[in-house]
CSV table of C-alpha atoms and ligand atoms in Angstrom, one decimal:
chain,number,residue,atom,x,y,z
A,42,MET,CA,81.2,85.6,50.6
A,43,PRO,CA,80.7,85.7,54.4
A,44,THR,CA,83.5,87.9,55.7
A,45,LEU,CA,85.0,88.0,59.2
A,46,LEU,CA,86.8,91.1,60.3
A,47,HIS,CA,89.4,89.8,62.7
A,48,LEU,CA,91.1,92.3,65.0
A,49,ASP,CA,93.8,91.6,67.6
A,50,SER,CA,95.3,94.0,70.1
A,51,SER,CA,97.5,91.9,72.5
A,52,ALA,CA,101.1,93.2,72.7
A,53,ASP,CA,102.2,89.6,73.3
A,54,LEU,CA,103.1,88.0,70.0
A,55,ASN,CA,104.3,84.7,71.5
A,56,SER,CA,101.9,83.4,74.2
A,57,SER,CA,98.8,85.6,74.0
A,58,VAL,CA,95.6,83.9,75.1
A,59,SER,CA,93.3,86.3,73.2
A,60,ARG,CA,95.3,85.8,70.0
A,61,ALA,CA,95.1,82.0,70.4
A,62,LEU,CA,91.4,82.2,71.0
A,63,THR,CA,90.6,84.6,68.1
A,64,ALA,CA,92.8,82.3,65.8
A,65,ARG,CA,90.6,79.4,66.9
A,66,PHE,CA,87.4,81.3,66.0
A,67,ALA,CA,88.9,82.3,62.6
A,68,THR,CA,90.0,78.7,61.9
A,69,ALA,CA,86.5,77.5,62.7
A,70,TRP,CA,85.1,80.3,60.4
A,71,THR,CA,87.2,79.4,57.4
A,72,GLY,CA,86.6,75.7,58.0
A,73,ILE,CA,82.9,76.2,57.3
A,74,SER,CA,83.5,76.7,53.5
A,75,THR,CA,86.1,78.0,51.1
A,76,ASP,CA,83.8,81.0,50.6
A,77,HIS,CA,84.3,82.1,54.2
A,78,LEU,CA,86.9,85.0,54.1
A,79,VAL,CA,88.9,86.7,56.8
A,80,VAL,CA,90.1,90.3,56.8
A,81,ARG,CA,92.8,90.9,59.4
A,82,ARG,CA,93.7,94.0,61.2
A,83,ASP,CA,96.4,93.7,63.9
A,84,LEU,CA,96.0,96.8,66.1
A,85,HIS,CA,99.3,96.1,67.9
A,86,LEU,CA,101.5,95.4,64.8
A,87,ASP,CA,99.8,98.1,62.7
A,88,GLN,CA,99.0,100.8,65.4
A,89,LEU,CA,96.6,103.5,64.6
A,90,PRO,CA,97.5,107.1,65.6
A,91,HIS,CA,95.5,108.7,68.3
A,92,LEU,CA,92.7,110.9,67.0
A,93,PRO,CA,94.4,114.1,65.8
A,94,THR,CA,91.3,116.2,66.6
A,95,ASP,CA,88.0,115.7,68.5
A,96,ALA,CA,86.1,116.8,65.4
A,97,LEU,CA,86.5,113.2,64.1
A,98,HIS,CA,84.2,112.0,66.8
A,99,TRP,CA,81.4,113.8,65.0
A,100,ALA,CA,79.7,113.6,61.6
A,101,PRO,CA,80.7,116.6,59.5
A,102,ARG,CA,77.2,118.2,60.0
A,103,LEU,CA,77.7,118.1,63.8
A,104,ARG,CA,81.2,119.7,63.8
A,105,ARG,CA,81.9,123.2,65.0
A,106,PRO,CA,82.5,126.0,62.5
A,107,GLY,CA,86.2,126.2,61.9
A,108,ASP,CA,86.9,122.6,62.9
A,109,LEU,CA,89.9,121.4,60.9
A,110,VAL,CA,90.2,117.7,60.1
A,111,PRO,CA,93.3,116.4,58.4
A,112,ALA,CA,92.4,114.6,55.2
A,113,ASP,CA,94.5,111.6,55.9
A,114,ALA,CA,92.8,111.1,59.3
A,115,GLU,CA,89.4,111.4,57.7
A,116,GLN,CA,90.3,108.9,55.1
A,117,LEU,CA,91.7,106.5,57.7
A,118,GLN,CA,88.4,106.8,59.6
A,119,GLN,CA,86.4,106.0,56.5
A,120,VAL,CA,88.6,102.9,55.8
A,121,LEU,CA,88.1,101.6,59.3
A,122,ILE,CA,84.3,102.1,59.2
A,123,SER,CA,84.1,100.6,55.7
A,124,GLU,CA,85.9,97.5,57.1
A,125,LEU,CA,83.1,97.2,59.7
A,126,LEU,CA,80.3,97.8,57.2
A,127,ASN,CA,81.7,95.2,54.8
A,128,ALA,CA,82.1,92.5,57.4
A,129,ASP,CA,79.4,90.0,58.2
A,130,VAL,CA,80.9,89.2,61.6
A,131,VAL,CA,83.5,91.1,63.6
A,132,LEU,CA,86.0,89.4,66.0
A,133,ILE,CA,88.0,91.4,68.5
A,134,GLY,CA,90.8,90.1,70.7
A,135,ALA,CA,90.7,92.3,73.8
A,136,PRO,CA,93.1,91.7,76.6
A,137,MET,CA,92.6,93.5,79.9
A,138,TYR,CA,95.3,96.1,80.4
A,139,ASN,CA,95.1,98.1,83.6
A,140,TRP,CA,91.4,97.2,84.1
A,141,ALA,CA,90.6,98.6,80.6
A,142,VAL,CA,91.2,97.8,77.0
A,143,PRO,CA,94.7,98.2,75.4
A,144,SER,CA,95.2,101.7,74.1
A,145,THR,CA,95.7,100.3,70.6
A,146,LEU,CA,92.1,98.9,70.7
A,147,LYS,CA,90.8,102.1,72.3
A,148,ALA,CA,92.3,104.1,69.4
A,149,TRP,CA,90.3,101.9,67.0
A,150,ILE,CA,87.1,102.5,69.0
A,151,ASP,CA,87.7,106.2,69.0
A,152,TYR,CA,87.8,106.1,65.2
A,153,VAL,CA,84.8,104.0,64.5
A,154,HIS,CA,82.4,105.3,67.2
A,155,VAL,CA,81.2,108.5,65.6
A,156,GLY,CA,78.2,110.5,66.6
A,157,GLY,CA,75.8,111.0,63.7
A,158,VAL,CA,77.7,108.3,61.6
A,159,THR,CA,77.8,105.0,63.5
A,160,SER,CA,75.7,106.1,66.6
A,161,THR,CA,72.5,108.0,66.8
A,162,ILE,CA,72.6,111.7,67.8
A,163,ASP,CA,70.1,113.9,65.9
A,164,GLU,CA,68.7,111.3,63.5
A,165,PRO,CA,68.8,107.5,63.3
A,166,THR,CA,72.3,106.6,62.3
A,167,GLN,CA,73.2,103.0,63.3
A,168,PRO,CA,74.3,101.4,60.1
A,169,LEU,CA,76.0,98.6,62.0
A,170,ALA,CA,72.9,97.8,64.1
A,171,GLY,CA,72.5,94.0,64.6
A,172,LYS,CA,75.9,93.1,63.1
A,173,PRO,CA,77.4,90.4,65.3
A,174,VAL,CA,80.6,91.2,67.1
A,175,VAL,CA,82.5,88.6,69.2
A,176,VAL,CA,84.7,90.0,71.9
A,177,VAL,CA,87.4,87.7,73.2
A,178,SER,CA,88.5,89.0,76.6
A,179,SER,CA,91.6,87.6,78.3
A,180,ARG,CA,92.4,88.7,81.8
A,181,GLY,CA,95.1,87.9,84.3
A,182,GLY,CA,92.8,87.8,87.3
A,183,SER,CA,89.2,86.9,87.8
A,184,TYR,CA,86.3,89.2,87.2
A,185,GLY,CA,82.6,88.5,87.7
A,186,PRO,CA,79.6,90.1,85.9
A,187,GLY,CA,79.2,93.7,87.2
A,188,ASP,CA,82.6,93.7,88.8
A,189,PRO,CA,83.3,97.4,89.6
A,190,VAL,CA,86.9,97.4,88.5
A,191,ASP,CA,86.2,95.8,85.1
A,192,HIS,CA,86.4,98.8,82.7
A,193,GLN,CA,87.2,96.5,79.8
A,194,VAL,CA,84.2,94.4,78.7
A,195,PRO,CA,81.6,96.9,79.8
A,196,SER,CA,83.2,99.8,77.9
A,197,ILE,CA,83.3,97.7,74.7
A,198,VAL,CA,79.6,96.6,75.2
A,199,GLN,CA,78.6,100.2,75.8
A,200,ALA,CA,80.4,101.6,72.7
A,201,LEU,CA,79.7,98.9,70.1
A,202,GLY,CA,76.5,97.4,71.6
A,203,THR,CA,74.5,100.1,73.4
A,204,SER,CA,75.7,103.1,71.3
A,205,MET,CA,76.3,101.5,67.9
A,206,GLY,CA,73.6,98.8,68.1
A,207,MET,CA,75.9,95.9,67.3
A,208,ASP,CA,75.0,92.4,68.6
A,209,VAL,CA,77.9,91.8,71.1
A,210,SER,CA,78.8,88.4,72.3
A,211,THR,CA,81.5,88.3,74.9
A,212,VAL,CA,83.8,85.3,75.6
A,213,THR,CA,86.2,85.6,78.5
A,214,ALA,CA,89.2,83.6,79.7
A,215,ASP,CA,90.1,84.6,83.2
A,216,LEU,CA,93.1,83.8,85.4
A,217,THR,CA,95.6,83.7,82.5
A,218,LEU,CA,98.4,84.7,84.9
A,219,ALA,CA,97.9,81.6,87.0
A,220,GLY,CA,100.9,79.8,85.4
A,221,ARG,CA,103.1,82.9,85.8
A,222,LEU,CA,102.4,84.4,89.2
A,223,PRO,CA,103.2,82.2,92.3
A,224,ALA,CA,100.3,83.7,94.2
A,225,LEU,CA,97.9,82.3,91.6
A,226,SER,CA,99.6,78.9,91.1
A,227,GLY,CA,96.8,77.1,92.9
A,228,LEU,CA,94.4,78.2,90.2
A,229,THR,CA,96.1,76.8,87.2
A,230,GLY,CA,93.5,74.0,86.8
A,231,ARG,CA,90.7,76.5,86.9
A,232,ALA,CA,92.6,78.7,84.4
A,233,GLU,CA,92.9,75.7,82.0
A,234,GLN,CA,89.2,75.0,82.4
A,235,GLU,CA,88.4,78.7,81.7
A,236,ARG,CA,90.4,78.6,78.5
A,237,GLU,CA,88.9,75.3,77.3
A,238,ARG,CA,85.4,76.6,78.0
A,239,ALA,CA,86.2,79.8,76.1
A,240,ALA,CA,87.5,77.8,73.1
A,241,GLN,CA,84.3,75.6,73.1
A,242,GLU,CA,82.1,78.7,73.2
A,243,LEU,CA,84.0,80.2,70.3
A,244,ASP,CA,83.7,77.1,68.2
A,245,ALA,CA,79.9,77.1,68.8
A,246,LEU,CA,79.7,80.9,68.0
A,247,ALA,CA,81.7,80.5,64.8
A,248,GLU,CA,79.4,77.7,63.7
A,249,ARG,CA,76.2,79.6,64.5
A,250,LEU,CA,77.3,82.9,63.0
A,251,GLY,CA,79.1,81.4,60.1
A,252,ARG,CA,76.1,79.4,58.9
A,253,ARG,CA,73.4,82.0,59.5
A,254,LYS,CA,71.5,83.3,56.6
A,255,GLY,CA,71.2,87.0,55.7
B,597,FMN,C1,100.1,96.3,80.4
B,597,FMN,C2,99.3,95.2,81.1
B,597,FMN,C3,98.4,95.5,82.0
B,597,FMN,C4,97.7,94.5,82.6
B,597,FMN,N1,96.7,94.8,83.5
B,597,FMN,C5,95.9,93.8,84.0
B,597,FMN,C6,94.8,94.1,84.9
B,597,FMN,O1,94.5,95.3,85.1
B,597,FMN,N2,94.0,93.1,85.4
B,597,FMN,C7,94.3,91.8,85.1
B,597,FMN,O2,93.6,90.9,85.5
B,597,FMN,N3,95.3,91.5,84.3
B,597,FMN,C8,96.1,92.4,83.7
B,597,FMN,N4,97.2,92.1,82.9
B,597,FMN,C9,97.4,90.7,82.5
B,597,FMN,C10,96.7,90.4,81.2
B,597,FMN,O3,95.3,90.8,81.2
B,597,FMN,C11,96.8,88.9,80.9
B,597,FMN,O4,98.2,88.6,80.8
B,597,FMN,C12,96.1,88.6,79.6
B,597,FMN,O5,96.2,87.2,79.3
B,597,FMN,C13,96.6,89.4,78.4
B,597,FMN,O6,96.0,89.0,77.2
B,597,FMN,P1,96.8,88.1,76.1
B,597,FMN,O7,97.2,86.8,76.8
B,597,FMN,O8,95.9,88.0,75.0
B,597,FMN,O9,98.1,88.9,75.8
B,597,FMN,C14,97.9,93.1,82.3
B,597,FMN,C15,98.9,92.8,81.4
B,597,FMN,C16,99.6,93.8,80.8
B,597,FMN,C17,100.7,93.5,79.8
């Protein structure tokens, strides 16, 4: 059963662009066949606690003597990593909040990016290498590739892609605030085009990733 792990993190439950776009991908995914499953985790509605200790960033063998890790936090980390391991494709709704990812999404990254478990430190440990992850980034303004103030998409690509070896595809919808901020009102047409292009890209990605073999 091809399984999609669908994460959202927008704090907007009514008009979120990232939520609408991830829903579009999930609909395309389940439309491929009745075998295509979705596992949902809403990081805003079901918020994770911050890491209670830095020791959770490391495999047990790499922790310092005396490090204490609460059993419930260790169990939560294992659940979150298992969800990733069990998914065929991961979908992440990632709005830009203050030029970075929402803290709810950052908390999730802090749990799943673990030295010696999901990223290589002393021996090869990248069990998620090659697993496709689709990041849907919604941003009020406009940001080009390599924009120095974009700490959102590059930080996700660094953690999940470079460090954990996942196969990251990024789909962005910029200028989402064009309909709300008078200063951007002249850009509403471009914003609509951005959103439609993002939707088309997601349809194509869902089709490609949902039908791939192995
Ligand atoms: C807390 C907060 C911080 C934001 N910071 C930025 C920002 O730094 N840059 C930007 O372009 N837009 C910023 N925005 C606007 C959002 O990126 C934009 O509304 C986006 O569409 C949010 O995603 P969503 O529609 O999925 O909720 C911010 C919005 C909020 C609520």
